[in-house]
CSV table of C-alpha atoms and ligand atoms in Angstrom, one decimal:
chain,number,residue,atom,x,y,z
A,1138,MET,CA,-36.9,-0.4,21.8
A,1139,PRO,CA,-35.6,-3.4,23.8
A,1140,LEU,CA,-33.6,-1.3,26.2
A,1141,PHE,CA,-36.9,0.3,27.6
A,1142,ARG,CA,-39.0,-2.8,27.3
A,1143,LYS,CA,-37.1,-4.8,29.7
A,1144,SER,CA,-36.3,-2.1,32.2
A,1145,ARG,CA,-39.9,-1.1,32.1
A,1146,SER,CA,-41.1,-4.5,32.9
A,1147,LEU,CA,-38.7,-4.8,35.8
A,1148,LEU,CA,-40.0,-1.6,37.2
A,1149,LEU,CA,-43.5,-2.8,36.9
A,1150,ALA,CA,-42.6,-6.1,38.6
A,1151,SER,CA,-40.9,-4.0,41.4
A,1152,ALA,CA,-43.9,-1.7,41.7
A,1153,ALA,CA,-46.2,-4.9,41.9
A,1154,ALA,CA,-44.1,-6.2,44.7
A,1155,GLY,CA,-44.8,-2.9,46.4
A,1156,ILE,CA,-41.2,-1.9,47.1
A,1157,VAL,CA,-40.3,0.9,44.8
A,1158,VAL,CA,-41.9,3.7,46.8
A,1159,ALA,CA,-40.2,2.7,50.0
A,1160,ALA,CA,-37.3,5.0,49.2
A,1161,GLY,CA,-34.4,4.7,51.4
A,1162,VAL,CA,-36.2,2.4,53.8
A,1163,ALA,CA,-35.1,-1.1,54.5
A,1164,VAL,CA,-36.9,-3.5,52.4
A,1165,THR,CA,-37.5,-6.8,54.1
A,1166,GLY,CA,-38.6,-9.0,51.3
A,1167,THR,CA,-40.5,-9.1,48.2
A,1168,ALA,CA,-44.1,-10.4,47.4
A,1169,GLU,CA,-42.8,-12.8,44.9
A,1170,ALA,CA,-39.2,-14.2,44.5
A,1171,ALA,CA,-37.7,-13.6,41.1
A,1172,SER,CA,-36.0,-16.5,39.4
A,1173,THR,CA,-33.0,-14.9,37.7
A,1174,LEU,CA,-30.1,-13.0,39.1
A,1175,GLY,CA,-31.0,-9.8,37.0
A,1176,ALA,CA,-34.6,-9.9,37.9
A,1177,SER,CA,-34.1,-10.5,41.6
A,1178,ALA,CA,-31.5,-7.7,41.7
A,1179,ALA,CA,-33.8,-5.4,39.9
A,1180,GLN,CA,-36.5,-5.7,42.6
A,1181,SER,CA,-34.3,-3.6,44.8
A,1182,GLY,CA,-33.1,-1.2,41.9
A,1183,ARG,CA,-29.9,-3.0,41.5
A,1184,TYR,CA,-28.2,-4.9,38.5
A,1185,PHE,CA,-26.5,-8.1,38.4
A,1186,GLY,CA,-23.9,-8.4,35.7
A,1187,ALA,CA,-21.2,-10.5,34.1
A,1188,ALA,CA,-18.0,-9.8,32.3
A,1189,ILE,CA,-18.3,-11.2,28.8
A,1190,ALA,CA,-16.0,-11.8,25.8
A,1191,ALA,CA,-16.8,-11.0,22.2
A,1192,GLY,CA,-15.3,-14.1,21.0
A,1193,LYS,CA,-17.8,-16.2,23.0
A,1194,LEU,CA,-21.0,-14.6,21.7
A,1195,GLY,CA,-21.4,-17.3,19.1
A,1196,ASP,CA,-21.7,-20.0,21.8
A,1197,GLY,CA,-25.4,-20.7,22.4
A,1198,THR,CA,-24.9,-22.1,25.9
A,1199,TYR,CA,-23.1,-18.9,27.0
A,1200,THR,CA,-25.4,-16.5,25.4
A,1201,GLY,CA,-28.4,-18.4,26.6
A,1202,ILE,CA,-27.3,-17.9,30.2
A,1203,LEU,CA,-26.1,-14.4,29.6
A,1204,THR,CA,-29.6,-13.1,28.2
A,1205,ARG,CA,-31.5,-15.1,30.7
A,1206,GLU,CA,-29.7,-14.3,34.0
A,1207,PHE,CA,-27.9,-10.9,33.7
A,1208,ASN,CA,-29.0,-7.4,33.2
A,1209,ALA,CA,-25.5,-5.8,33.0
A,1210,VAL,CA,-22.4,-6.7,31.1
A,1211,THR,CA,-18.8,-5.6,31.3
A,1212,PRO,CA,-16.4,-6.3,28.4
A,1213,GLU,CA,-13.6,-8.5,29.8
A,1214,ASN,CA,-10.9,-7.1,27.5
A,1215,GLU,CA,-12.5,-5.4,24.5
A,1216,MET,CA,-12.6,-1.8,25.7
A,1217,LYS,CA,-9.1,-1.7,27.1
A,1218,TRP,CA,-6.4,0.6,25.8
A,1219,ASP,CA,-4.6,-2.2,23.7
A,1220,ALA,CA,-7.8,-3.3,22.2
A,1221,THR,CA,-9.2,0.1,21.3
A,1222,GLU,CA,-6.2,2.1,20.2
A,1223,PRO,CA,-3.7,-0.5,18.9
A,1224,SER,CA,-1.7,2.2,17.1
A,1225,GLN,CA,-1.6,5.7,18.2
A,1226,GLY,CA,-4.6,7.7,17.1
A,1227,ARG,CA,-6.1,4.7,15.3
A,1228,PHE,CA,-9.3,3.6,17.1
A,1229,THR,CA,-10.9,0.2,16.7
A,1230,PHE,CA,-14.3,-0.3,18.4
A,1231,THR,CA,-15.5,-3.4,16.6
A,1232,ASN,CA,-15.4,-5.9,19.5
A,1233,GLY,CA,-16.2,-3.3,22.1
A,1234,ASP,CA,-19.3,-2.3,20.1
A,1235,ARG,CA,-20.3,-6.0,19.9
A,1236,ILE,CA,-20.3,-6.2,23.7
A,1237,LEU,CA,-22.2,-2.8,23.9
A,1238,ASN,CA,-24.8,-4.0,21.4
A,1239,GLN,CA,-25.2,-7.3,23.1
A,1240,GLY,CA,-25.9,-5.5,26.3
A,1241,LEU,CA,-28.2,-2.8,25.0
A,1242,SER,CA,-30.2,-5.2,22.9
A,1243,ASN,CA,-30.9,-7.2,26.0
A,1244,GLY,CA,-31.9,-4.2,28.0
A,1245,SER,CA,-28.7,-4.4,30.1
A,1246,LYS,CA,-26.6,-1.8,31.7
A,1247,VAL,CA,-23.1,-1.6,30.0
A,1248,ARG,CA,-20.0,-1.0,32.4
A,1249,GLY,CA,-17.1,0.3,30.4
A,1250,HIS,CA,-13.7,-1.2,31.5
A,1251,ALA,CA,-11.2,0.4,31.5
A,1252,LEU,CA,-10.1,3.7,30.1
A,1253,LEU,CA,-6.6,3.9,31.8
A,1254,TRP,CA,-4.6,1.1,33.4
A,1255,HIS,CA,-0.9,0.2,33.8
A,1256,ALA,CA,-1.5,-3.2,32.2
A,1257,GLN,CA,-2.9,-4.1,28.7
A,1258,GLN,CA,-1.5,-0.9,27.2
A,1259,PRO,CA,-0.5,-1.0,23.6
A,1260,GLY,CA,3.1,-1.3,22.9
A,1261,TRP,CA,3.3,2.4,21.5
A,1262,ALA,CA,2.0,3.7,24.9
A,1263,GLN,CA,4.3,1.6,26.9
A,1264,SER,CA,7.2,3.3,25.2
A,1265,LEU,CA,6.0,6.8,25.9
A,1266,SER,CA,6.7,8.8,29.0
A,1267,GLY,CA,6.2,12.4,30.3
A,1268,SER,CA,4.0,14.9,28.6
A,1269,ALA,CA,3.7,12.8,25.5
A,1270,LEU,CA,2.2,9.9,27.4
A,1271,ARG,CA,0.0,12.3,29.4
A,1272,THR,CA,-1.4,13.9,26.2
A,1273,ALA,CA,-1.9,10.4,24.7
A,1274,ALA,CA,-3.6,9.1,27.7
A,1275,ILE,CA,-6.0,12.0,28.0
A,1276,ASN,CA,-6.8,11.8,24.2
A,1277,HIS,CA,-7.5,8.1,24.7
A,1278,VAL,CA,-9.9,8.8,27.4
A,1279,THR,CA,-11.7,11.5,25.4
A,1280,GLN,CA,-11.9,9.5,22.3
A,1281,VAL,CA,-13.2,6.3,23.8
A,1282,ALA,CA,-15.6,7.9,26.2
A,1283,THR,CA,-16.8,10.1,23.3
A,1284,HIS,CA,-17.3,7.1,21.1
A,1285,TYR,CA,-19.5,5.5,23.8
A,1286,LYS,CA,-21.1,8.6,24.9
A,1287,GLY,CA,-24.6,8.1,26.4
A,1288,LYS,CA,-24.4,4.5,26.1
A,1289,ILE,CA,-22.3,3.5,29.1
A,1290,TYR,CA,-23.8,3.2,32.6
A,1291,ALA,CA,-20.5,3.4,34.5
A,1292,TRP,CA,-16.9,3.7,33.3
A,1293,ASP,CA,-13.8,2.4,35.1
A,1294,VAL,CA,-12.0,5.5,34.3
A,1295,VAL,CA,-8.8,4.5,36.1
A,1296,ASN,CA,-8.0,0.8,37.1
A,1297,GLU,CA,-5.7,-0.4,39.7
A,1298,ALA,CA,-3.5,2.6,40.4
A,1299,PHE,CA,-2.8,1.9,44.0
A,1300,ALA,CA,0.1,-0.2,45.4
A,1301,ASP,CA,-0.3,-3.5,47.3
A,1302,GLY,CA,1.2,-3.8,50.7
A,1303,GLY,CA,1.1,-1.4,53.5
A,1304,SER,CA,2.0,1.9,51.9
A,1305,GLY,CA,-1.5,3.1,51.0
A,1306,GLY,CA,0.2,5.0,48.1
A,1307,ARG,CA,0.2,4.9,44.4
A,1308,ARG,CA,1.6,2.0,42.3
A,1309,ASP,CA,4.5,3.0,40.1
A,1310,SER,CA,3.7,3.0,36.5
A,1311,ASN,CA,4.5,4.9,33.4
A,1312,LEU,CA,1.1,6.8,34.0
A,1313,GLN,CA,2.0,7.7,37.7
A,1314,ARG,CA,5.4,9.0,36.5
A,1315,THR,CA,3.6,11.6,34.4
A,1316,GLY,CA,2.5,13.2,37.7
A,1317,ASN,CA,0.2,12.4,40.6
A,1318,ASP,CA,-2.6,14.4,39.1
A,1319,TRP,CA,-3.0,11.9,36.2
A,1320,ILE,CA,-6.1,10.3,37.8
A,1321,GLU,CA,-8.1,13.5,38.3
A,1322,ALA,CA,-7.1,14.6,34.7
A,1323,ALA,CA,-8.6,11.4,33.5
A,1324,PHE,CA,-11.8,11.7,35.4
A,1325,ARG,CA,-12.2,15.4,34.3
A,1326,ALA,CA,-11.6,14.4,30.5
A,1327,ALA,CA,-14.1,11.5,31.0
A,1328,ARG,CA,-16.9,13.7,32.5
A,1329,ALA,CA,-16.2,16.3,29.7
A,1330,ALA,CA,-16.7,13.5,27.1
A,1331,ASP,CA,-19.6,11.7,28.5
A,1332,PRO,CA,-21.4,13.7,31.3
A,1333,ASN,CA,-24.1,10.9,31.8
A,1334,ALA,CA,-21.7,8.0,32.6
A,1335,LYS,CA,-21.0,7.4,36.1
A,1336,LEU,CA,-17.2,7.6,36.7
A,1337,CYS,CA,-15.6,4.9,38.7
A,1338,TYR,CA,-12.2,4.2,40.3
A,1339,ASN,CA,-11.8,0.4,40.4
A,1340,ASP,CA,-9.2,-1.8,42.2
A,1341,TYR,CA,-8.6,-5.2,43.8
A,1342,ASN,CA,-7.5,-6.2,47.3
A,1343,THR,CA,-9.7,-3.5,48.6
A,1344,ASP,CA,-12.3,-5.7,50.0
A,1345,GLY,CA,-11.8,-4.8,53.6
A,1346,VAL,CA,-10.4,-1.9,55.5
A,1347,ASN,CA,-6.7,-2.1,54.8
A,1348,ALA,CA,-3.9,0.3,53.8
A,1349,LYS,CA,-4.6,0.1,50.1
A,1350,SER,CA,-8.4,0.7,50.4
A,1351,THR,CA,-7.7,3.6,52.9
A,1352,GLY,CA,-5.4,5.0,50.4
A,1353,ILE,CA,-8.2,5.1,47.8
A,1354,TYR,CA,-10.7,6.3,50.4
A,1355,ASN,CA,-8.5,9.3,51.0
A,1356,MET,CA,-8.2,9.9,47.3
A,1357,VAL,CA,-11.9,9.8,46.8
A,1358,ARG,CA,-12.6,12.2,49.8
A,1359,ASP,CA,-9.9,14.6,48.3
A,1360,PHE,CA,-11.6,14.4,45.0
A,1361,LYS,CA,-15.0,15.1,46.5
A,1362,SER,CA,-13.6,18.0,48.4
A,1363,ARG,CA,-12.1,19.6,45.3
A,1364,GLY,CA,-14.9,19.0,42.9
A,1365,VAL,CA,-13.0,16.3,40.9
A,1366,PRO,CA,-15.9,14.3,39.2
A,1367,ILE,CA,-16.0,10.9,40.7
A,1368,ASP,CA,-19.3,9.0,41.2
A,1369,CYS,CA,-18.5,5.5,42.1
A,1370,VAL,CA,-15.8,3.1,43.4
A,1371,GLY,CA,-15.4,-0.5,42.1
A,1372,PHE,CA,-14.4,-3.3,44.4
A,1373,GLN,CA,-13.2,-6.0,42.1
A,1374,SER,CA,-13.7,-8.8,44.9
A,1375,HIS,CA,-11.4,-11.5,43.4
A,1376,LEU,CA,-11.7,-13.6,46.5
A,1377,GLY,CA,-10.1,-16.7,47.9
A,1378,THR,CA,-11.8,-18.9,50.3
A,1379,GLY,CA,-12.9,-16.2,52.7
A,1380,ILE,CA,-14.2,-12.6,52.9
A,1381,PRO,CA,-12.9,-9.9,55.2
A,1382,GLY,CA,-15.1,-9.4,58.2
A,1383,ASP,CA,-15.4,-5.7,57.5
A,1384,TYR,CA,-16.4,-6.1,53.9
A,1385,GLN,CA,-19.8,-4.4,54.4
A,1386,ALA,CA,-18.4,-1.6,56.6
A,1387,ASN,CA,-15.7,-0.9,54.0
A,1388,LEU,CA,-18.4,-0.4,51.2
A,1389,GLN,CA,-20.3,1.7,53.6
A,1390,ARG,CA,-17.4,4.1,54.5
A,1391,PHE,CA,-17.0,4.8,50.7
A,1392,ALA,CA,-20.8,5.3,50.3
A,1393,ASP,CA,-20.7,7.7,53.1
A,1394,LEU,CA,-18.2,9.8,51.0
A,1395,GLY,CA,-21.1,10.3,48.5
A,1396,VAL,CA,-20.1,7.9,45.9
A,1397,ASP,CA,-21.9,4.7,44.7
A,1398,VAL,CA,-20.2,1.5,45.3
A,1399,GLN,CA,-20.2,-1.5,43.0
A,1400,ILE,CA,-18.8,-5.1,43.1
A,1401,THR,CA,-17.2,-5.2,39.8
A,1402,GLU,CA,-15.3,-8.4,39.2
A,1403,LEU,CA,-16.5,-10.9,41.7
A,1404,ASP,CA,-15.2,-14.5,41.7
A,1405,VAL,CA,-14.5,-16.8,44.6
A,1406,ALA,CA,-12.2,-19.8,44.7
A,1407,GLN,CA,-14.0,-23.0,45.0
A,1408,GLY,CA,-12.7,-25.3,47.8
A,1409,GLY,CA,-13.9,-23.4,50.9
A,1410,ASN,CA,-17.5,-22.3,51.4
A,1411,GLN,CA,-17.9,-20.9,47.9
A,1412,ALA,CA,-21.6,-20.5,48.2
A,1413,GLY,CA,-21.3,-19.0,51.6
A,1414,VAL,CA,-18.8,-16.4,50.5
A,1415,TYR,CA,-20.9,-15.4,47.5
A,1416,ALA,CA,-24.0,-15.1,49.8
A,1417,SER,CA,-22.0,-12.8,52.1
A,1418,VAL,CA,-20.8,-10.6,49.3
A,1419,THR,CA,-24.4,-10.3,48.1
A,1420,ARG,CA,-25.9,-9.5,51.4
A,1421,ALA,CA,-23.4,-6.9,52.0
A,1422,CYS,CA,-24.2,-5.1,48.8
A,1423,MET,CA,-27.9,-5.4,49.5
A,1424,ALA,CA,-27.4,-3.9,52.9
A,1425,VAL,CA,-25.5,-0.8,51.5
A,1426,SER,CA,-28.0,1.5,49.9
A,1427,ARG,CA,-25.3,3.0,47.6
A,1428,CYS,CA,-24.2,-0.4,46.3
A,1429,THR,CA,-25.8,-0.4,43.0
A,1430,GLY,CA,-24.9,-3.6,41.5
A,1431,ILE,CA,-22.7,-6.8,41.3
A,1432,THR,CA,-20.8,-8.0,38.4
A,1433,VAL,CA,-19.2,-11.6,38.3
A,1434,TRP,CA,-16.0,-11.9,36.2
A,1435,GLY,CA,-17.3,-14.5,33.7
A,1436,ILE,CA,-20.2,-16.8,33.3
A,1437,ARG,CA,-19.1,-20.5,33.4
A,1438,ASP,CA,-16.1,-21.7,35.3
A,1439,SER,CA,-14.4,-22.6,32.0
A,1440,ASP,CA,-14.9,-18.9,31.0
A,1441,SER,CA,-12.8,-17.7,34.0
A,1442,TRP,CA,-9.3,-16.1,34.0
A,1443,ARG,CA,-8.7,-18.1,37.2
A,1444,THR,CA,-8.1,-21.5,35.4
A,1445,GLY,CA,-8.6,-24.5,37.7
A,1446,GLU,CA,-10.3,-22.5,40.5
A,1447,ASN,CA,-13.9,-22.9,39.3
A,1448,PRO,CA,-14.6,-19.5,40.8
A,1449,LEU,CA,-17.9,-18.7,39.0
A,1450,LEU,CA,-21.7,-19.4,39.3
A,1451,PHE,CA,-22.1,-21.9,36.6
A,1452,ASP,CA,-20.2,-25.0,35.9
A,1453,ASN,CA,-18.3,-25.8,32.7
A,1454,SER,CA,-21.6,-27.2,31.1
A,1455,GLY,CA,-23.6,-24.1,32.1
A,1456,ASN,CA,-25.3,-25.8,35.1
A,1457,LYS,CA,-26.2,-23.6,38.1
A,1458,LYS,CA,-24.0,-24.2,40.9
A,1459,ALA,CA,-24.7,-24.0,44.8
A,1460,ALA,CA,-23.1,-20.6,44.6
A,1461,TYR,CA,-25.8,-19.5,42.2
A,1462,THR,CA,-28.6,-20.5,44.4
A,1463,SER,CA,-27.1,-18.7,47.4
A,1464,VAL,CA,-26.7,-15.5,45.4
A,1465,LEU,CA,-30.3,-15.8,44.1
A,1466,ASN,CA,-31.5,-16.5,47.6
A,1467,ALA,CA,-29.6,-13.4,49.0
A,1468,LEU,CA,-30.9,-11.1,46.3
A,1469,ASN,CA,-34.5,-12.3,46.8
A,1470,ALA,CA,-34.2,-11.7,50.6
A,1471,GLY,CA,-34.3,-8.0,49.8
A,1472,GLY,CA,-32.3,-5.1,51.2
A,1473,THR,CA,-31.9,-1.4,51.3
A,1474,THR,CA,-33.0,0.5,48.1
A,1475,PRO,CA,-30.1,1.8,46.3
A,1476,SER,CA,-30.7,5.3,47.3
A,1477,SER,CA,-29.4,7.6,49.8
A,1478,SER,CA,-32.8,9.3,50.0
A,1479,THR,CA,-34.4,9.7,53.3
A,1480,SER,CA,-38.0,9.6,52.5
A,1481,ALA,CA,-40.3,9.2,49.6
A,1482,PRO,CA,-41.6,12.4,48.2
A,1483,PRO,CA,-45.3,13.2,48.7
A,1484,GLN,CA,-47.3,12.4,45.6
A,1485,SER,CA,-50.5,14.1,46.5
A,1486,GLY,CA,-52.0,13.3,43.2
A,1487,GLY,CA,-49.2,14.8,41.1
A,1488,ALA,CA,-47.7,13.1,38.0
A,1489,CYS,CA,-44.4,12.8,39.8
A,1490,GLY,CA,-42.5,13.9,42.8
A,1491,ALA,CA,-38.9,14.4,43.7
A,1492,SER,CA,-36.9,14.3,46.9
A,1493,VAL,CA,-33.3,15.2,47.5
A,1494,SER,CA,-30.6,14.0,49.9
A,1495,LEU,CA,-27.4,15.9,50.4
A,1496,ASN,CA,-24.0,15.1,51.2
A,1497,SER,CA,-22.2,18.4,52.0
A,1498,TRP,CA,-18.8,19.7,53.0
A,1499,ASN,CA,-17.4,23.1,53.5
A,1500,GLY,CA,-17.7,24.7,50.0
A,1501,GLY,CA,-19.5,21.9,48.2
A,1502,PHE,CA,-22.0,19.3,48.0
A,1503,VAL,CA,-23.3,16.2,46.2
A,1504,ALA,CA,-27.1,16.0,45.7
A,1505,THR,CA,-28.9,12.7,45.0
A,1506,VAL,CA,-32.4,13.2,43.7
A,1507,ARG,CA,-35.0,10.6,43.6
A,1508,VAL,CA,-37.9,11.0,41.1
A,1509,ILE,CA,-41.0,9.0,41.6
A,1510,ALA,CA,-44.1,8.8,39.4
A,1511,GLY,CA,-47.5,9.0,40.6
A,1512,SER,CA,-50.4,6.7,40.2
A,1513,ALA,CA,-49.9,6.7,36.4
A,1514,PRO,CA,-46.9,5.9,34.2
A,1515,ILE,CA,-44.9,8.9,32.9
A,1516,ASN,CA,-42.9,9.4,29.8
A,1517,GLY,CA,-40.2,12.0,30.6
A,1518,TRP,CA,-39.7,14.3,33.7
A,1519,THR,CA,-38.2,17.5,34.6
A,1520,VAL,CA,-37.1,18.4,38.1
A,1521,THR,CA,-36.6,21.9,39.1
A,1522,VAL,CA,-34.2,22.8,42.0
A,1523,THR,CA,-33.6,26.1,43.5
A,1524,LEU,CA,-30.1,26.8,44.8
A,1525,PRO,CA,-29.1,29.3,47.3
A,1526,SER,CA,-27.3,32.3,46.0
A,1527,GLY,CA,-23.6,31.8,45.6
A,1528,SER,CA,-24.1,28.1,44.8
A,1529,ALA,CA,-23.6,26.6,41.4
A,1530,VAL,CA,-23.9,23.2,39.7
A,1531,THR,CA,-20.5,21.9,38.4
A,1532,SER,CA,-21.7,18.4,37.0
A,1533,ALA,CA,-24.7,16.3,36.9
A,1534,TRP,CA,-25.2,12.6,36.1
A,1535,SER,CA,-28.3,10.6,34.7
A,1536,ALA,CA,-29.9,14.0,34.0
A,1537,THR,CA,-29.2,17.0,31.9
A,1538,ASN,CA,-29.3,20.4,33.6
A,1539,THR,CA,-30.4,23.7,32.2
A,1540,GLY,CA,-28.6,26.6,34.1
A,1541,THR,CA,-26.1,26.2,36.9
A,1542,THR,CA,-27.3,28.8,39.4
A,1543,GLY,CA,-30.5,30.0,41.0
A,1544,THR,CA,-33.3,27.9,39.5
A,1545,VAL,CA,-31.8,24.9,37.7
A,1546,SER,CA,-33.9,22.3,35.9
A,1547,PHE,CA,-32.9,18.9,35.3
A,1548,ARG,CA,-34.3,16.7,32.4
A,1549,ASN,CA,-34.3,13.0,32.2
A,1550,VAL,CA,-31.7,11.3,29.9
A,1551,ALA,CA,-32.6,8.7,27.2
A,1552,TYR,CA,-32.8,5.6,29.6
A,1553,ASN,CA,-34.5,7.0,32.7
A,1554,GLY,CA,-37.4,9.1,31.4
A,1555,GLN,CA,-40.0,6.2,31.3
A,1556,LEU,CA,-41.3,5.4,34.8
A,1557,ALA,CA,-44.0,3.0,35.6
A,1558,ALA,CA,-46.8,4.0,38.1
A,1559,GLY,CA,-45.1,4.3,41.3
A,1560,GLY,CA,-41.7,3.7,39.7
A,1561,ALA,CA,-38.6,5.6,40.7
A,1562,THR,CA,-35.2,6.5,39.4
A,1563,GLU,CA,-32.3,8.7,40.6
A,1564,PHE,CA,-30.0,11.5,39.3
A,1565,GLY,CA,-27.4,13.5,40.9
A,1566,PHE,CA,-25.4,16.6,40.7
A,1567,GLN,CA,-22.5,18.2,42.3
A,1568,GLY,CA,-22.0,21.8,43.1
A,1569,THR,CA,-19.9,24.4,44.8
A,1570,GLY,CA,-21.4,26.3,47.7
A,1571,ALA,CA,-24.3,25.1,49.7
A,1572,GLY,CA,-26.9,22.6,48.4
A,1573,PRO,CA,-30.6,23.1,47.9
A,1574,THR,CA,-32.8,23.1,50.9
A,1575,ALA,CA,-36.4,23.1,49.4
A,1576,THR,CA,-38.0,20.0,48.1
A,1577,PRO,CA,-37.7,20.0,44.3
A,1578,ALA,CA,-40.6,20.4,42.0
A,1579,CYS,CA,-41.2,17.6,39.4
A,1580,SER,CA,-43.3,17.7,36.2
A,1581,ALA,CA,-43.9,14.9,33.9
A,1582,GLY,CA,-44.0,14.8,30.0
B,416,G2I,O1,-6.8,-10.2,35.9
B,416,G2I,C1,-8.2,-10.2,36.1
B,416,G2I,C2,-8.8,-8.9,36.1
B,416,G2I,C3,-8.2,-8.0,37.1
B,416,G2I,N1,-8.8,-6.6,37.1
B,416,G2I,C4,-8.9,-6.0,35.8
B,416,G2I,C5,-9.4,-6.9,34.8
B,416,G2I,O2,-9.3,-6.3,33.5
B,416,G2I,C6,-8.6,-8.3,34.8
B,416,G2I,O3,-9.2,-9.0,33.6
B,416,G2I,C7,-8.3,-10.0,33.0
B,416,G2I,C8,-9.1,-10.7,32.0
B,416,G2I,O4,-10.1,-11.5,32.6
B,416,G2I,C9,-8.1,-11.6,31.1
B,416,G2I,O5,-8.8,-12.2,30.0
B,416,G2I,O6,-7.3,-9.1,32.4
B,416,G2I,C10,-6.2,-10.1,31.8
B,416,G2I,C11,-5.1,-9.2,31.3
B,416,G2I,O7,-4.5,-8.6,32.4
B,416,G2I,C12,-6.8,-10.7,30.5
B,416,G2I,O8,-6.0,-11.7,30.1
B,416,G2I,C13,-5.6,-11.5,28.8
B,416,G2I,C14,-4.4,-12.3,28.5
B,416,G2I,O9,-3.4,-11.9,29.4
B,416,G2I,C15,-3.9,-12.1,27.1
B,416,G2I,O10,-2.9,-12.9,26.8
B,416,G2I,C16,-5.1,-12.3,26.2
B,416,G2I,O11,-4.7,-12.0,24.8
B,416,G2I,O12,-6.7,-11.9,27.8
B,416,G2I,C17,-6.4,-11.5,26.6
B,416,G2I,C18,-7.7,-11.8,25.7
B,416,G2I,O13,-8.0,-13.0,25.8
């Protein structure tokens, strides 16, 4: 199973570097610098991905770089609405599946992009409105997320729904005109279809604290308070020659709401200090424990949508650019672990341990649970959590729960059951009422 083979060896590499058990503690470096983007990101539990195109998978230079350097992929166009449902109710997944299989066979995470967006809609959807469009849109979310169920690490459920400029409000679109609740309806449908995918909102021009990013921040806070299932926010980061000074602070304020943050479409114009901007973005992600990974929007400059700007990490011939080296060095310099946990659970000779960190508000909570193997590798784990009376689990991610109240057990999903000695993984759940207070129990096997 190639999916496990690679992630397992990365965990072993991390354990050897002695960083995995340092949950939630700043990591100041690794014993041995890794020599590819994916491996160096994996040392702190992160991924480093690229947007890829199905039509280029026959290009040996392209796939050579892809399989060597990256441990996550995003389809640049192949999972969009126009590609997957060209006529209403007729779904075509051929090219999306090619991207998926390319990623999975290389042991990579696959980011799904994008279930609903005002652009790249098929013609039939563009001509719909009102309840007919709403019904079609939710059906689209359900069908596509169901097709890819269990295989997608994170979905961009909704893409680019906020307006540019100073309003901080929604962008006008046919989807928006179906009612302001279209975004939460999409997230609920996605969660129902694929409970194990992280569900993201993704947008651009949100790279610092500004009116647009604050509008999104307010939406995420509202979703969290009302139990709308959202797990992550994507920051596209199509950057010019500079980076906002509050880039990291902006990521952190979203993370503090209890969502992961991801850099989803990074590219930086060449001309200014391209290598420096790339390094700054990478360092910012490494400094935010809930920044789980970075994706660049293409591999070589010649693959970029930004024709003539040479915004990527490899030149037209596939050679590494200075920006590549600056990213690799920033990844190898280490950072926080992508965990909101506060401490490593005591192992005391047990096969595994678990610790929980909570983000609570009046009436609800999000719990992030870190599972750590003891001194031997484990193949499967179950974590048992006791909830106060009156509390209930409403959704879980990266684990499957049995029960929702009282004593609730969480079983690993397919991709996170195997842990190396000292290796760690995370899952989470959201609930109503108050969160658990006692340390969860972990059993292996
Ligand atoms: O525009 C850059 C990105 C902004 N955020 C969302 C992303 O999904 C978006 O990606 C770009 C792709 O990189 C382009 O490849 O989205 C464009 C469409 O809005 C993509 O361009 C389209 C062309 O417009 C089509 O003419 C072409 O058929 O790519 C299609 C497939 O090559």
